[in-house]
Structures are given as C-alpha cells and as structure tokens.
Amino acid sequence: MEILESQLLQHFFTSEQIAELMDVWSFDSNHLKFAKKAYERTADPQNYFLVVKRLSYSSSKKELNQPIQKIQLDK
C-alpha cells in the first residue's frame, strides 16, 4: 500500500488503472481505502464508476460514493 500511495503523490492514473491496481489486495477494506485515496489523483474522475464496480459490497460502494459526491459538489 505504501508504494502505491507514494506513486499517487507523484502521478495521475486513469480510473481503469486504479481499478486494476485494487486487485493487488484480497480484502474489500483495502480496496476501499486505496480507492478513496486515489480519487483525487484520477485523470478521468467521470469514469470512477469503474472503480466503484470493483468493490464487492454495497456498503463499500456507498462509502466510496459519499466522499466523491462531496468533492463533486464542492467544485
């Protein structure tokens, strides 16, 4: 996680790349943690639904969508 987080500070990624990187971890909680951090470093946030679809649980999907909606409203 630390390596990927450091890369987020230096680079932008597409939503598809973020979704693929989430496969590094087995647990949905890690997917969610990374997806939340990666959103602001996503080159195509309009396609972030690709990341949301990779989450296994509806509660995780809802938890990810809440901060995304807040960021979009603040813009």
Short mmCIF file of C-alpha atoms in Angstrom, two decimals:
data_model
loop_
_atom_site.label_atom_id
_atom_site.label_comp_id
_atom_site.label_asym_id
_atom_site.label_seq_id
_atom_site.Cartn_x
_atom_site.Cartn_y
_atom_site.Cartn_z
CA MET A 1 0.00 0.00 0.00
CA GLU A 2 2.80 2.42 0.88
CA ILE A 3 4.42 2.08 -2.54
CA LEU A 4 1.17 2.72 -4.38
CA GLU A 5 0.30 5.63 -2.12
CA SER A 6 3.68 7.23 -2.85
CA GLN A 7 3.00 6.84 -6.56
CA LEU A 8 -0.32 8.61 -6.11
CA LEU A 9 1.56 11.65 -4.87
CA GLN A 10 3.69 11.77 -8.00
CA HIS A 11 1.38 10.63 -10.80
CA PHE A 12 -2.16 10.66 -12.07
CA PHE A 13 -3.91 7.43 -13.02
CA THR A 14 -6.95 6.57 -15.08
CA SER A 15 -9.97 5.04 -13.39
CA GLU A 16 -9.27 1.79 -15.19
CA GLN A 17 -5.70 1.73 -13.84
CA ILE A 18 -6.95 2.38 -10.31
CA ALA A 19 -9.46 -0.47 -10.65
CA GLU A 20 -6.72 -2.84 -11.83
CA LEU A 21 -4.36 -1.79 -9.03
CA MET A 22 -7.04 -2.64 -6.48
CA ASP A 23 -6.61 -6.31 -7.43
CA VAL A 24 -3.29 -6.28 -5.54
CA TRP A 25 -5.26 -6.80 -2.32
CA SER A 26 -7.65 -9.56 -1.37
CA PHE A 27 -9.85 -7.65 1.05
CA ASP A 28 -12.53 -5.15 0.15
CA SER A 29 -11.47 -2.90 3.03
CA ASN A 30 -8.07 -2.41 1.38
CA HIS A 31 -9.72 -1.81 -1.98
CA LEU A 32 -11.90 0.86 -0.41
CA LYS A 33 -9.01 2.54 1.41
CA PHE A 34 -6.94 2.76 -1.77
CA ALA A 35 -9.90 3.86 -3.92
CA LYS A 36 -10.66 6.74 -1.56
CA LYS A 37 -7.07 7.96 -1.63
CA ALA A 38 -6.75 7.56 -5.38
CA TYR A 39 -9.83 9.55 -6.39
CA GLU A 40 -8.20 12.97 -6.28
CA ARG A 41 -5.29 11.69 -8.39
CA THR A 42 -7.52 10.29 -11.11
CA ALA A 43 -7.19 11.73 -14.59
CA ASP A 44 -10.76 10.82 -15.54
CA PRO A 45 -12.97 11.09 -12.45
CA GLN A 46 -16.08 10.88 -14.64
CA ASN A 47 -15.18 7.19 -15.14
CA TYR A 48 -14.66 6.39 -11.46
CA PHE A 49 -17.70 4.14 -11.64
CA LEU A 50 -15.22 1.54 -12.97
CA VAL A 51 -13.52 1.62 -9.58
CA VAL A 52 -16.79 1.51 -7.66
CA LYS A 53 -17.84 -1.57 -9.62
CA ARG A 54 -14.73 -3.43 -8.41
CA LEU A 55 -15.87 -3.23 -4.80
CA SER A 56 -17.60 -6.36 -3.55
CA TYR A 57 -20.03 -4.98 -1.00
CA SER A 58 -22.77 -2.43 -1.47
CA SER A 59 -21.78 -0.80 1.83
CA SER A 60 -18.26 -0.23 0.47
CA LYS A 61 -19.66 1.20 -2.75
CA LYS A 62 -21.85 3.57 -0.77
CA GLU A 63 -18.94 4.59 1.46
CA LEU A 64 -16.79 5.39 -1.58
CA ASN A 65 -19.54 7.33 -3.34
CA GLN A 66 -20.16 9.65 -0.39
CA PRO A 67 -16.80 11.49 -0.46
CA ILE A 68 -16.82 11.51 -4.27
CA GLN A 69 -20.19 13.24 -4.30
CA LYS A 70 -18.97 15.76 -1.74
CA ILE A 71 -15.87 16.57 -3.84
CA GLN A 72 -18.01 16.97 -6.94
CA LEU A 73 -20.41 19.32 -5.15
CA ASP A 74 -17.54 21.43 -3.84
CA LYS A 75 -16.21 22.06 -7.36
#
